[in-house]
GROMACS .gro file of C-alpha atoms in nm:
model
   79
    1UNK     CA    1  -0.846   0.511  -1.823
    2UNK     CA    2  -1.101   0.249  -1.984
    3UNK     CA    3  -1.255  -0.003  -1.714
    4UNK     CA    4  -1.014  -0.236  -1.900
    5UNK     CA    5  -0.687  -0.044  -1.854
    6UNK     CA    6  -0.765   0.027  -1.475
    7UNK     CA    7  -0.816  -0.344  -1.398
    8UNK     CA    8  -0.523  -0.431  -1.557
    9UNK     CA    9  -0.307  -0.163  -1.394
   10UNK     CA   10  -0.451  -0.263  -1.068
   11UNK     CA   11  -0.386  -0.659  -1.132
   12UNK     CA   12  -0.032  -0.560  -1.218
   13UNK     CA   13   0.046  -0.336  -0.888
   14UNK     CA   14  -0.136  -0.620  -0.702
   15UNK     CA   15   0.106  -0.919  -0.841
   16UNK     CA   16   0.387  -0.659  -0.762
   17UNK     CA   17   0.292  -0.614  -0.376
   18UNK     CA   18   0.229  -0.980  -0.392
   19UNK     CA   19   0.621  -1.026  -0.484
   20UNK     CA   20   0.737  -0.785  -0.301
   21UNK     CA   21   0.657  -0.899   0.009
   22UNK     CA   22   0.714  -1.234  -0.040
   23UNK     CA   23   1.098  -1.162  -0.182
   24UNK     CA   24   1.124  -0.897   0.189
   25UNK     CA   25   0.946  -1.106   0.432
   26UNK     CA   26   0.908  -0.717   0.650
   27UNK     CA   27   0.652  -0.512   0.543
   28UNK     CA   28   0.767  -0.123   0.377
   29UNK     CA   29   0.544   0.160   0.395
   30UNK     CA   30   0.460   0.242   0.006
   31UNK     CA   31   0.467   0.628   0.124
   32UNK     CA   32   0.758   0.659   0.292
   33UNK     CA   33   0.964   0.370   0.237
   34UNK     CA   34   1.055   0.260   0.578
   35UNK     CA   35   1.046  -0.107   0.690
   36UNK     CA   36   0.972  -0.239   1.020
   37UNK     CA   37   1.289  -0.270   1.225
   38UNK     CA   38   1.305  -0.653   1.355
   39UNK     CA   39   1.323  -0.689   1.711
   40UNK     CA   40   1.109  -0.363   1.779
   41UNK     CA   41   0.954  -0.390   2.132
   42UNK     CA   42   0.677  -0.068   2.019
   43UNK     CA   43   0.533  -0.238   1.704
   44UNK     CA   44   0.434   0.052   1.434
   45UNK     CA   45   0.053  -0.001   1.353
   46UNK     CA   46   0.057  -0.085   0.943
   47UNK     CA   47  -0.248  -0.045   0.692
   48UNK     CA   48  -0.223  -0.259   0.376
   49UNK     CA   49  -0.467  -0.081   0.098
   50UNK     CA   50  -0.732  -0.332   0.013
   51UNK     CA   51  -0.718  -0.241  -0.381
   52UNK     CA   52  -0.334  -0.268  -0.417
   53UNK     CA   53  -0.267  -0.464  -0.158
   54UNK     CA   54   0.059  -0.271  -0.083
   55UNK     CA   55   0.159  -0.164   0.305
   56UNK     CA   56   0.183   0.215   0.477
   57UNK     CA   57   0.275   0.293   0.801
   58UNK     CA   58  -0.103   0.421   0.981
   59UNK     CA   59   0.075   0.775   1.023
   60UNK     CA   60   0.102   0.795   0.680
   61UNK     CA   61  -0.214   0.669   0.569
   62UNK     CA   62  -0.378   0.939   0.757
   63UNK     CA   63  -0.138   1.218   0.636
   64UNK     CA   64  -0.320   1.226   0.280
   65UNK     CA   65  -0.674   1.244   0.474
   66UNK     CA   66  -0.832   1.016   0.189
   67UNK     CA   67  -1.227   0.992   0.212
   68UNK     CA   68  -1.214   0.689   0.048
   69UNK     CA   69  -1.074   0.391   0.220
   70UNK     CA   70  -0.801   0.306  -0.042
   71UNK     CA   71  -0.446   0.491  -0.080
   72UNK     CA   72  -0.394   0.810  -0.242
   73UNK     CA   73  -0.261   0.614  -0.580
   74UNK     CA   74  -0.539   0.415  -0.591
   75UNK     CA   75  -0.737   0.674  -0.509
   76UNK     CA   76  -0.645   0.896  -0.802
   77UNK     CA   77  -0.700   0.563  -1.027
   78UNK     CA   78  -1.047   0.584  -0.908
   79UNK     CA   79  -1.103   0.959  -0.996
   0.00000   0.00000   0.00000
């Protein structure tokens, strides 16, 4: 990817987590596609990636062991 291309792709997954959420109102884990169930009494602790902006469940975040502190997509953007 040119420096171009990448902030381009990474505007456009941005404005789609953006919309996403708004059109949901719950957030849904990016990796494994669960929501969080309303009415939950044990919350499930969420991580939103702070390049895309999009939500994972913390289990999942840590199952991909990234050493950056982004998600494995945007991780592989980076590399």
């Amino acid at each position: 990817f040119t420096a171009q291309k990448l902030s381009a792709a990474r505007q456009h997954i941005k404005n789609t987590a953006i919309n996403f959420m708004e059109e949901t109102e719950q957030p849904i884990c990016r990796f494994c596609g669960l929501e969080e169930p309303a009415g939950r009494r044990k919350r499930i602790e969420w991580i939103e990636c702070p390049s895309c902006l999009f939500w994972y469940h913390k289990i999942c975040w840590n199952s991909w062991k990234s050493t950056a502190n982004v998600c494995s997509d945007c991780a592989r953007l980076d590399a």
